[in-house]
PDB file of C-alpha atoms and ligand atoms in Angstrom:
ATOM      1  CA  UNK A   1     -23.466  -4.691   7.087  1.00 71.00           C
ATOM      2  CA  UNK A   2     -23.443  -8.477   7.316  1.00 82.00           C
ATOM      3  CA  UNK A   3     -20.247 -10.144   6.212  1.00 91.00           C
ATOM      4  CA  UNK A   4     -21.066 -13.627   5.017  1.00 89.00           C
ATOM      5  CA  UNK A   5     -17.972 -14.776   3.208  1.00 97.00           C
ATOM      6  CA  UNK A   6     -14.282 -14.785   4.072  1.00 98.00           C
ATOM      7  CA  UNK A   7     -11.291 -14.924   1.759  1.00 98.00           C
ATOM      8  CA  UNK A   8      -8.603 -16.954   3.478  1.00 98.00           C
ATOM      9  CA  UNK A   9      -5.361 -15.796   1.880  1.00 98.00           C
ATOM     10  CA  UNK A  10      -2.094 -17.384   2.931  1.00 98.00           C
ATOM     11  CA  UNK A  11       1.478 -18.251   2.017  1.00 98.00           C
ATOM     12  CA  UNK A  12       2.622 -21.149   4.175  1.00 98.00           C
ATOM     13  CA  UNK A  13       5.438 -23.496   3.116  1.00 97.00           C
ATOM     14  CA  UNK A  14       5.512 -25.284   6.498  1.00 96.00           C
ATOM     15  CA  UNK A  15       1.757 -24.936   7.195  1.00 96.00           C
ATOM     16  CA  UNK A  16       1.822 -22.816  10.364  1.00 96.00           C
ATOM     17  CA  UNK A  17       0.457 -19.633   8.774  1.00 97.00           C
ATOM     18  CA  UNK A  18      -2.254 -21.770   7.162  1.00 97.00           C
ATOM     19  CA  UNK A  19      -3.270 -23.157  10.572  1.00 96.00           C
ATOM     20  CA  UNK A  20      -3.372 -19.676  12.084  1.00 97.00           C
ATOM     21  CA  UNK A  21      -5.425 -18.370   9.147  1.00 97.00           C
ATOM     22  CA  UNK A  22      -7.917 -21.221   9.409  1.00 97.00           C
ATOM     23  CA  UNK A  23      -8.312 -20.760  13.166  1.00 97.00           C
ATOM     24  CA  UNK A  24      -8.984 -17.033  12.791  1.00 97.00           C
ATOM     25  CA  UNK A  25     -11.577 -17.511  10.068  1.00 97.00           C
ATOM     26  CA  UNK A  26     -13.182 -20.372  11.997  1.00 96.00           C
ATOM     27  CA  UNK A  27     -13.429 -18.048  15.001  1.00 96.00           C
ATOM     28  CA  UNK A  28     -15.452 -15.497  13.038  1.00 95.00           C
ATOM     29  CA  UNK A  29     -18.215 -18.050  12.496  1.00 95.00           C
ATOM     30  CA  UNK A  30     -18.365 -17.192   8.784  1.00 97.00           C
ATOM     31  CA  UNK A  31     -19.360 -20.350   6.913  1.00 95.00           C
ATOM     32  CA  UNK A  32     -18.564 -19.443   3.332  1.00 98.00           C
ATOM     33  CA  UNK A  33     -14.759 -19.606   3.172  1.00 98.00           C
ATOM     34  CA  UNK A  34     -12.852 -19.004  -0.046  1.00 98.00           C
ATOM     35  CA  UNK A  35      -9.196 -20.047   0.263  1.00 98.00           C
ATOM     36  CA  UNK A  36      -6.487 -18.384  -1.818  1.00 98.00           C
ATOM     37  CA  UNK A  37      -3.281 -20.326  -1.282  1.00 98.00           C
ATOM     38  CA  UNK A  38      -0.318 -18.436  -2.721  1.00 98.00           C
ATOM     39  CA  UNK A  39       2.327 -20.838  -1.408  1.00 98.00           C
ATOM     40  CA  UNK A  40       3.105 -22.305  -4.802  1.00 98.00           C
ATOM     41  CA  UNK A  41       1.522 -19.878  -7.217  1.00 97.00           C
ATOM     42  CA  UNK A  42       0.671 -16.235  -7.630  1.00 97.00           C
ATOM     43  CA  UNK A  43      -2.902 -15.204  -6.840  1.00 96.00           C
ATOM     44  CA  UNK A  44      -5.071 -14.529  -9.884  1.00 95.00           C
ATOM     45  CA  UNK A  45      -6.333 -11.007 -10.409  1.00 97.00           C
ATOM     46  CA  UNK A  46      -9.214 -10.613  -8.023  1.00 97.00           C
ATOM     47  CA  UNK A  47     -11.248  -7.826  -6.481  1.00 98.00           C
ATOM     48  CA  UNK A  48     -12.576  -8.871  -3.092  1.00 98.00           C
ATOM     49  CA  UNK A  49     -15.918  -7.178  -2.446  1.00 97.00           C
ATOM     50  CA  UNK A  50     -16.511  -4.878   0.501  1.00 96.00           C
ATOM     51  CA  UNK A  51     -19.188  -7.295   1.689  1.00 96.00           C
ATOM     52  CA  UNK A  52     -16.521  -9.952   2.391  1.00 98.00           C
ATOM     53  CA  UNK A  53     -13.794 -10.280   5.007  1.00 98.00           C
ATOM     54  CA  UNK A  54     -10.212 -10.778   3.835  1.00 98.00           C
ATOM     55  CA  UNK A  55      -7.772 -12.524   6.168  1.00 98.00           C
ATOM     56  CA  UNK A  56      -4.155 -12.449   5.009  1.00 98.00           C
ATOM     57  CA  UNK A  57      -1.588 -14.539   6.881  1.00 98.00           C
ATOM     58  CA  UNK A  58       2.088 -14.750   5.915  1.00 98.00           C
ATOM     59  CA  UNK A  59       5.341 -15.800   7.609  1.00 98.00           C
ATOM     60  CA  UNK A  60       8.246 -13.574   8.600  1.00 98.00           C
ATOM     61  CA  UNK A  61      11.575 -14.280   6.924  1.00 98.00           C
ATOM     62  CA  UNK A  62      14.599 -12.311   8.118  1.00 98.00           C
ATOM     63  CA  UNK A  63      12.362  -9.790   9.857  1.00 98.00           C
ATOM     64  CA  UNK A  64      10.346  -9.091   6.689  1.00 98.00           C
ATOM     65  CA  UNK A  65       7.218 -10.495   5.111  1.00 98.00           C
ATOM     66  CA  UNK A  66       8.513 -13.519   3.159  1.00 98.00           C
ATOM     67  CA  UNK A  67       9.462 -11.824  -0.159  1.00 98.00           C
ATOM     68  CA  UNK A  68       7.795 -14.464  -2.322  1.00 98.00           C
ATOM     69  CA  UNK A  69       4.564 -14.041  -0.360  1.00 98.00           C
ATOM     70  CA  UNK A  70       4.606 -10.306  -0.970  1.00 97.00           C
ATOM     71  CA  UNK A  71       5.116 -10.873  -4.681  1.00 97.00           C
ATOM     72  CA  UNK A  72       2.345 -13.446  -4.937  1.00 98.00           C
ATOM     73  CA  UNK A  73      -0.229 -11.202  -3.311  1.00 98.00           C
ATOM     74  CA  UNK A  74       0.238  -8.413  -5.804  1.00 97.00           C
ATOM     75  CA  UNK A  75      -2.878  -8.920  -7.960  1.00 98.00           C
ATOM     76  CA  UNK A  76      -5.212  -9.043  -4.984  1.00 98.00           C
ATOM     77  CA  UNK A  77      -7.306  -5.923  -4.583  1.00 98.00           C
ATOM     78  CA  UNK A  78     -10.230  -4.806  -2.510  1.00 98.00           C
ATOM     79  CA  UNK A  79     -12.780  -2.005  -2.579  1.00 98.00           C
ATOM     80  CA  UNK A  80     -12.507  -0.839   1.008  1.00 97.00           C
ATOM     81  CA  UNK A  81     -12.733  -4.512   1.940  1.00 98.00           C
ATOM     82  CA  UNK A  82     -12.454  -5.184   5.682  1.00 98.00           C
ATOM     83  CA  UNK A  83      -9.140  -6.976   6.123  1.00 98.00           C
ATOM     84  CA  UNK A  84      -7.279  -8.731   8.912  1.00 98.00           C
ATOM     85  CA  UNK A  85      -3.491  -8.842   8.584  1.00 98.00           C
ATOM     86  CA  UNK A  86      -1.370 -11.412  10.388  1.00 98.00           C
ATOM     87  CA  UNK A  87       2.316 -12.219  10.384  1.00 98.00           C
ATOM     88  CA  UNK A  88       3.579 -15.491  11.844  1.00 98.00           C
ATOM     89  CA  UNK A  89       7.127 -15.681  13.162  1.00 97.00           C
ATOM     90  CA  UNK A  90       9.324 -18.298  14.770  1.00 96.00           C
ATOM     91  CA  UNK A  91       9.864 -16.666  18.151  1.00 94.00           C
ATOM     92  CA  UNK A  92      12.896 -14.646  17.089  1.00 95.00           C
ATOM     93  CA  UNK A  93      11.376 -11.319  15.954  1.00 97.00           C
ATOM     94  CA  UNK A  94       8.841  -9.969  13.485  1.00 98.00           C
ATOM     95  CA  UNK A  95      10.556  -6.582  13.238  1.00 98.00           C
ATOM     96  CA  UNK A  96       8.553  -4.402  10.784  1.00 97.00           C
ATOM     97  CA  UNK A  97       6.804  -7.222   8.931  1.00 98.00           C
ATOM     98  CA  UNK A  98       3.298  -6.263  10.034  1.00 98.00           C
ATOM     99  CA  UNK A  99       3.923  -2.676   8.917  1.00 98.00           C
ATOM    100  CA  UNK A 100       5.102  -3.966   5.534  1.00 98.00           C
ATOM    101  CA  UNK A 101       1.909  -5.934   5.112  1.00 98.00           C
ATOM    102  CA  UNK A 102      -0.079  -2.846   6.098  1.00 98.00           C
ATOM    103  CA  UNK A 103       1.831  -0.783   3.511  1.00 97.00           C
ATOM    104  CA  UNK A 104       0.814  -3.355   0.890  1.00 97.00           C
ATOM    105  CA  UNK A 105      -2.828  -3.485   1.951  1.00 97.00           C
ATOM    106  CA  UNK A 106      -3.822   0.165   1.947  1.00 92.00           C
ATOM    107  CA  UNK A 107      -2.972   1.005  -1.703  1.00 96.00           C
ATOM    108  CA  UNK A 108      -4.613  -2.265  -2.743  1.00 98.00           C
ATOM    109  CA  UNK A 109      -8.011  -1.130  -1.476  1.00 98.00           C
ATOM    110  CA  UNK A 110      -7.935  -3.306   1.626  1.00 98.00           C
ATOM    111  CA  UNK A 111      -9.297  -1.570   4.705  1.00 98.00           C
ATOM    112  CA  UNK A 112      -7.326  -2.902   7.643  1.00 98.00           C
ATOM    113  CA  UNK A 113      -9.582  -3.561  10.624  1.00 97.00           C
ATOM    114  CA  UNK A 114      -7.189  -5.678  12.686  1.00 98.00           C
ATOM    115  CA  UNK A 115      -3.590  -6.814  12.764  1.00 98.00           C
ATOM    116  CA  UNK A 116      -1.845  -9.502  14.772  1.00 98.00           C
ATOM    117  CA  UNK A 117       1.407 -11.338  15.186  1.00 98.00           C
ATOM    118  CA  UNK A 118       1.508 -15.022  16.104  1.00 97.00           C
ATOM    119  CA  UNK A 119       4.412 -17.219  17.135  1.00 96.00           C
ATOM    120  CA  UNK A 120       4.645 -20.465  15.175  1.00 92.00           C
ATOM    121  CA  UNK A 121       7.129 -23.294  15.278  1.00 89.00           C
ATOM    122  CA  UNK A 122      10.305 -22.076  13.603  1.00 90.00           C
ATOM    123  CA  UNK A 123      10.933 -23.745  10.260  1.00 88.00           C
ATOM    124  CA  UNK A 124      14.513 -24.417  11.412  1.00 88.00           C
ATOM    125  CA  UNK A 125      13.471 -26.057  14.693  1.00 89.00           C
ATOM    126  CA  UNK A 126      15.044 -29.479  15.324  1.00 91.00           C
ATOM    127  CA  UNK A 127      15.097 -31.905  18.252  1.00 91.00           C
ATOM    128  CA  UNK A 128      18.601 -30.693  19.047  1.00 90.00           C
ATOM    129  CA  UNK A 129      17.761 -27.005  18.606  1.00 88.00           C
ATOM    130  CA  UNK A 130      14.055 -26.621  19.366  1.00 88.00           C
ATOM    131  CA  UNK A 131      12.461 -23.231  18.612  1.00 89.00           C
ATOM    132  CA  UNK A 132       8.805 -22.628  19.469  1.00 87.00           C
ATOM    133  CA  UNK A 133       8.036 -26.331  19.026  1.00 91.00           C
ATOM    134  CA  UNK A 134       4.367 -27.122  18.449  1.00 86.00           C
ATOM    135  CA  UNK A 135       3.250 -23.507  18.440  1.00 88.00           C
ATOM    136  CA  UNK A 136       0.737 -21.994  17.998  1.00 85.00           C
TER     137      UNK A 136
HETATM  138  C1  FMN B   1      14.090 -18.308   5.493  1.00 50.76           C
HETATM  139  C2  FMN B   1      13.408 -18.148   6.835  1.00 50.76           C
HETATM  140  C3  FMN B   1      13.618 -16.991   7.569  1.00 50.76           C
HETATM  141  C4  FMN B   1      12.971 -16.829   8.815  1.00 50.76           C
HETATM  142  N1  FMN B   1      13.172 -15.651   9.502  1.00 50.76           N
HETATM  143  C5  FMN B   1      12.557 -15.478  10.695  1.00 50.76           C
HETATM  144  C6  FMN B   1      12.733 -14.271  11.446  1.00 50.76           C
HETATM  145  O1  FMN B   1      13.368 -13.310  11.018  1.00 50.76           O
HETATM  146  N2  FMN B   1      12.137 -14.179  12.663  1.00 50.76           N
HETATM  147  C7  FMN B   1      11.406 -15.205  13.197  1.00 50.76           C
HETATM  148  O2  FMN B   1      10.954 -15.067  14.330  1.00 50.76           O
HETATM  149  N3  FMN B   1      11.162 -16.334  12.490  1.00 50.76           N
HETATM  150  C8  FMN B   1      11.718 -16.490  11.260  1.00 50.76           C
HETATM  151  N4  FMN B   1      11.483 -17.632  10.526  1.00 50.76           N
HETATM  152  C9  FMN B   1      10.531 -18.628  11.045  1.00 50.76           C
HETATM  153  C10 FMN B   1       9.169 -18.528  10.367  1.00 50.76           C
HETATM  154  O3  FMN B   1       8.670 -17.217  10.407  1.00 50.76           O
HETATM  155  C11 FMN B   1       8.201 -19.461  11.091  1.00 50.76           C
HETATM  156  O4  FMN B   1       8.737 -20.757  11.123  1.00 50.76           O
HETATM  157  C12 FMN B   1       6.832 -19.496  10.471  1.00 50.76           C
HETATM  158  O5  FMN B   1       5.979 -20.210  11.336  1.00 50.76           O
HETATM  159  C13 FMN B   1       6.823 -20.177   9.116  1.00 50.76           C
HETATM  160  O6  FMN B   1       5.512 -20.100   8.586  1.00 50.76           O
HETATM  161  P1  FMN B   1       4.860 -21.296   7.716  1.00 50.76           P
HETATM  162  O7  FMN B   1       4.862 -22.520   8.608  1.00 50.76           O
HETATM  163  O8  FMN B   1       3.507 -20.815   7.427  1.00 50.76           O
HETATM  164  O9  FMN B   1       5.719 -21.498   6.501  1.00 50.76           O
HETATM  165  C14 FMN B   1      12.110 -17.828   9.306  1.00 50.76           C
HETATM  166  C15 FMN B   1      11.901 -19.004   8.546  1.00 50.76           C
HETATM  167  C16 FMN B   1      12.537 -19.160   7.324  1.00 50.76           C
HETATM  168  C17 FMN B   1      12.280 -20.402   6.513  1.00 50.76           C
END
């Protein structure tokens, strides 16, 4: 089956998860990109078709998927839609965040085909206390 559109779904208050999401989708070569930015609002009810790729990228807070991100994804569904799951963390630890995202995806009809963790600059990084500056 040819996948010719990608849903770029992200929660990204300090823009790192957004950058990672965009780079991944860009790398697939898919031209038709449909962004769903849940940083400031909940996603509308949507069923992503099986002919599309879903890429979901969220940050890790306290070793979990950022709770607000989890909440704002809740009306997104698929129909065995191929889905890539990514958690972005600030070089401390991602603990079980990727598993949490996986536990969300499966009952929502999203068929997980890949998962990844990326290090991004920590939101609390400062000149005095740098953490993963400039990453990814
Ligand atoms: C409230 C809060 C909690 C965080 N907890 C963790 C953590 O447990 N482990 C970690 O490695 N990074 C942690 N981070 C860092 C973020 O995961 C990291 O900065 C990420 O790149 C932020 O994504 P964004 O730029 O898309 O908002 C935390 C950041 C915030 C704001």
